[in-house]
Amino acid sequence: DYAKTSAATVWRNMKNGFVWDNDYFSTNQFAHPYHGNLYFNAARTSGLGFLASCPYALGGSLMWELAGETDPPALNDIVSTSIGGAAIGEVFRTSSLLLDDRDRGFSRFLRELGAGILNPVRAFNRIVTGQAWRIRSDHALYHDFMRLPVDLSLSFGVRYLADGGAMT
């Protein structure tokens, strides 16, 4: 019932203004930012920069809150979707680390699948435009490792701090 919108429900949402909803924590702090990331990455994967993509997350959130549901628009949903969407969207750019248009076969499939899991909008755009299976030798990598190296370090061990036999 919450999605059975009409011109009357949109007008009511715009006229009555915003409220603060009491959705579950997982909805407000995971689902809303995840959906904001989809709006944000729709702009990012189309070539826009970070700041130019942020209004897409805000606009997508406003569109849904005002016209996509009959519930009153929630201010905390707008904030969570737009700011959280930009934050998650930037993290999802790590899909660039996986993509390599020189690769072929099952290895290429796994790269595209992994990148698609990290950034579904980018995967959709790559499939629609044919980039997902186009073999290229020029500009094949989507991340310049020489300009911005990516490094991961892990260390394991035990650390014991003591002063006169007492843990501090």
mmCIF file of N, CA and C in Angstrom, residues 51-103:
data_model
loop_
_atom_site.group_PDB
_atom_site.id
_atom_site.type_symbol
_atom_site.label_atom_id
_atom_site.label_comp_id
_atom_site.label_asym_id
_atom_site.label_seq_id
_atom_site.Cartn_x
_atom_site.Cartn_y
_atom_site.Cartn_z
ATOM 1 N N LEU A 51 31.652 15.706 -6.712
ATOM 2 C CA LEU A 51 30.716 16.774 -6.335
ATOM 3 C C LEU A 51 29.532 16.875 -7.281
ATOM 4 N N ALA A 52 29.760 16.624 -8.555
ATOM 5 C CA ALA A 52 28.658 16.674 -9.519
ATOM 6 C C ALA A 52 27.706 15.494 -9.349
ATOM 7 N N SER A 53 28.164 14.402 -8.743
ATOM 8 C CA SER A 53 27.328 13.213 -8.550
ATOM 9 C C SER A 53 26.498 13.276 -7.276
ATOM 10 N N CYS A 54 26.937 14.045 -6.302
ATOM 11 C CA CYS A 54 26.213 14.128 -5.022
ATOM 12 C C CYS A 54 24.758 14.582 -5.181
ATOM 13 N N PRO A 55 24.448 15.563 -6.024
ATOM 14 C CA PRO A 55 23.044 15.945 -6.185
ATOM 15 C C PRO A 55 22.161 14.823 -6.733
ATOM 16 N N TYR A 56 22.743 13.858 -7.405
ATOM 17 C CA TYR A 56 21.944 12.741 -7.915
ATOM 18 C C TYR A 56 21.432 11.886 -6.766
ATOM 19 N N ALA A 57 22.263 11.666 -5.751
ATOM 20 C CA ALA A 57 21.811 10.917 -4.576
ATOM 21 C C ALA A 57 20.719 11.696 -3.845
ATOM 22 N N LEU A 58 20.916 12.995 -3.701
ATOM 23 C CA LEU A 58 19.909 13.833 -3.053
ATOM 24 C C LEU A 58 18.627 13.870 -3.880
ATOM 25 N N GLY A 59 18.758 14.078 -5.176
ATOM 26 C CA GLY A 59 17.581 14.135 -6.051
ATOM 27 C C GLY A 59 16.819 12.822 -6.092
ATOM 28 N N GLY A 60 17.548 11.710 -6.149
ATOM 29 C CA GLY A 60 16.888 10.407 -6.143
ATOM 30 C C GLY A 60 16.131 10.174 -4.852
ATOM 31 N N SER A 61 16.732 10.584 -3.746
ATOM 32 C CA SER A 61 16.080 10.432 -2.452
ATOM 33 C C SER A 61 14.829 11.301 -2.361
ATOM 34 N N LEU A 62 14.948 12.548 -2.778
ATOM 35 C CA LEU A 62 13.783 13.443 -2.770
ATOM 36 C C LEU A 62 12.674 12.906 -3.660
ATOM 37 N N MET A 63 13.039 12.404 -4.832
ATOM 38 C CA MET A 63 12.053 11.858 -5.764
ATOM 39 C C MET A 63 11.286 10.708 -5.100
ATOM 40 N N TRP A 64 12.030 9.809 -4.442
ATOM 41 C CA TRP A 64 11.358 8.673 -3.800
ATOM 42 C C TRP A 64 10.510 9.134 -2.623
ATOM 43 N N GLU A 65 11.063 9.968 -1.769
ATOM 44 C CA GLU A 65 10.335 10.388 -0.568
ATOM 45 C C GLU A 65 9.062 11.174 -0.904
ATOM 46 N N LEU A 66 9.107 11.982 -1.945
ATOM 47 C CA LEU A 66 7.950 12.809 -2.296
ATOM 48 C C LEU A 66 6.966 12.099 -3.217
ATOM 49 N N ALA A 67 7.483 11.305 -4.161
ATOM 50 C CA ALA A 67 6.597 10.760 -5.193
ATOM 51 C C ALA A 67 6.578 9.238 -5.264
ATOM 52 N N GLY A 68 7.458 8.552 -4.534
ATOM 53 C CA GLY A 68 7.541 7.104 -4.669
ATOM 54 C C GLY A 68 6.795 6.327 -3.609
ATOM 55 N N GLU A 69 6.338 7.009 -2.577
ATOM 56 C CA GLU A 69 5.611 6.313 -1.509
ATOM 57 C C GLU A 69 4.545 7.222 -0.926
ATOM 58 N N THR A 70 3.553 6.615 -0.307
ATOM 59 C CA THR A 70 2.451 7.386 0.272
ATOM 60 C C THR A 70 2.765 7.886 1.672
ATOM 61 N N ASP A 71 3.775 7.264 2.328
ATOM 62 C CA ASP A 71 4.171 7.723 3.664
ATOM 63 C C ASP A 71 4.706 9.147 3.578
ATOM 64 N N PRO A 72 4.576 9.915 4.658
ATOM 65 C CA PRO A 72 5.142 11.269 4.642
ATOM 66 C C PRO A 72 6.653 11.212 4.423
ATOM 67 N N PRO A 73 7.211 12.170 3.709
ATOM 68 C CA PRO A 73 8.660 12.162 3.467
ATOM 69 C C PRO A 73 9.426 12.353 4.772
ATOM 70 N N ALA A 74 10.486 11.559 4.923
ATOM 71 C CA ALA A 74 11.251 11.577 6.175
ATOM 72 C C ALA A 74 12.588 12.283 5.965
ATOM 73 N N LEU A 75 12.854 13.257 6.807
ATOM 74 C CA LEU A 75 14.099 14.016 6.726
ATOM 75 C C LEU A 75 15.308 13.116 6.972
ATOM 76 N N ASN A 76 15.222 12.215 7.946
ATOM 77 C CA ASN A 76 16.360 11.343 8.227
ATOM 78 C C ASN A 76 16.643 10.396 7.055
ATOM 79 N N ASP A 77 15.627 10.031 6.283
ATOM 80 C CA ASP A 77 15.847 9.207 5.091
ATOM 81 C C ASP A 77 16.592 9.996 4.017
ATOM 82 N N ILE A 78 16.250 11.269 3.870
ATOM 83 C CA ILE A 78 16.926 12.126 2.877
ATOM 84 C C ILE A 78 18.413 12.238 3.229
ATOM 85 N N VAL A 79 18.715 12.505 4.487
ATOM 86 C CA VAL A 79 20.102 12.661 4.921
ATOM 87 C C VAL A 79 20.864 11.347 4.754
ATOM 88 N N SER A 80 20.267 10.272 5.227
ATOM 89 C CA SER A 80 20.924 8.968 5.174
ATOM 90 C C SER A 80 21.155 8.513 3.733
ATOM 91 N N THR A 81 20.178 8.725 2.873
ATOM 92 C CA THR A 81 20.298 8.291 1.482
ATOM 93 C C THR A 81 21.313 9.118 0.723
ATOM 94 N N SER A 82 21.293 10.427 0.896
ATOM 95 C CA SER A 82 22.189 11.271 0.099
ATOM 96 C C SER A 82 23.627 11.229 0.614
ATOM 97 N N ILE A 83 23.855 11.437 1.883
ATOM 98 C CA ILE A 83 25.221 11.438 2.407
ATOM 99 C C ILE A 83 25.788 10.022 2.441
ATOM 100 N N GLY A 84 25.001 9.087 2.953
ATOM 101 C CA GLY A 84 25.447 7.694 2.977
ATOM 102 C C GLY A 84 25.639 7.133 1.583
ATOM 103 N N GLY A 85 24.787 7.551 0.650
ATOM 104 C CA GLY A 85 24.914 7.085 -0.736
ATOM 105 C C GLY A 85 26.197 7.543 -1.390
ATOM 106 N N ALA A 86 26.596 8.782 -1.130
ATOM 107 C CA ALA A 86 27.861 9.277 -1.681
ATOM 108 C C ALA A 86 29.042 8.559 -1.044
ATOM 109 N N ALA A 87 28.961 8.313 0.256
ATOM 110 C CA ALA A 87 30.065 7.625 0.941
ATOM 111 C C ALA A 87 30.216 6.186 0.443
ATOM 112 N N ILE A 88 29.114 5.458 0.405
ATOM 113 C CA ILE A 88 29.181 4.084 -0.091
ATOM 114 C C ILE A 88 29.528 4.067 -1.567
ATOM 115 N N GLY A 89 29.004 5.008 -2.314
ATOM 116 C CA GLY A 89 29.291 5.069 -3.749
ATOM 117 C C GLY A 89 30.766 5.232 -4.040
ATOM 118 N N GLU A 90 31.452 6.019 -3.239
ATOM 119 C CA GLU A 90 32.895 6.175 -3.442
ATOM 120 C C GLU A 90 33.640 4.892 -3.101
ATOM 121 N N VAL A 91 33.199 4.195 -2.079
ATOM 122 C CA VAL A 91 33.821 2.917 -1.733
ATOM 123 C C VAL A 91 33.604 1.912 -2.858
ATOM 124 N N PHE A 92 32.439 1.944 -3.474
ATOM 125 C CA PHE A 92 32.145 0.996 -4.534
ATOM 126 C C PHE A 92 32.966 1.254 -5.793
ATOM 127 N N ARG A 93 33.676 2.387 -5.829
ATOM 128 C CA ARG A 93 34.575 2.636 -6.960
ATOM 129 C C ARG A 93 35.742 1.668 -6.961
ATOM 130 N N THR A 94 35.896 0.894 -5.891
ATOM 131 C CA THR A 94 36.951 -0.122 -5.878
ATOM 132 C C THR A 94 36.730 -1.159 -6.966
ATOM 133 N N SER A 95 35.567 -1.155 -7.578
ATOM 134 C CA SER A 95 35.342 -2.066 -8.709
ATOM 135 C C SER A 95 36.350 -1.802 -9.816
ATOM 136 N N SER A 96 36.917 -0.605 -9.865
ATOM 137 C CA SER A 96 37.944 -0.281 -10.859
ATOM 138 C C SER A 96 39.189 -1.139 -10.691
ATOM 139 N N LEU A 97 39.436 -1.581 -9.466
ATOM 140 C CA LEU A 97 40.610 -2.415 -9.215
ATOM 141 C C LEU A 97 40.487 -3.780 -9.886
ATOM 142 N N LEU A 98 39.272 -4.227 -10.116
ATOM 143 C CA LEU A 98 39.058 -5.550 -10.698
ATOM 144 C C LEU A 98 39.015 -5.540 -12.220
ATOM 145 N N LEU A 99 38.537 -4.452 -12.795
ATOM 146 C CA LEU A 99 38.299 -4.440 -14.240
ATOM 147 C C LEU A 99 39.591 -4.363 -15.039
ATOM 148 N N ASP A 100 39.670 -5.189 -16.065
ATOM 149 C CA ASP A 100 40.798 -5.190 -17.002
ATOM 150 C C ASP A 100 40.264 -5.674 -18.342
ATOM 151 N N ASP A 101 40.109 -4.740 -19.281
ATOM 152 C CA ASP A 101 39.521 -5.063 -20.580
ATOM 153 C C ASP A 101 40.438 -5.884 -21.477
ATOM 154 N N ARG A 102 41.666 -6.153 -21.049
ATOM 155 C CA ARG A 102 42.553 -7.015 -21.833
ATOM 156 C C ARG A 102 42.272 -8.482 -21.557
ATOM 157 N N ASP A 103 41.656 -8.757 -20.429
ATOM 158 C CA ASP A 103 41.430 -10.134 -19.996
ATOM 159 C C ASP A 103 40.351 -10.802 -20.855
#
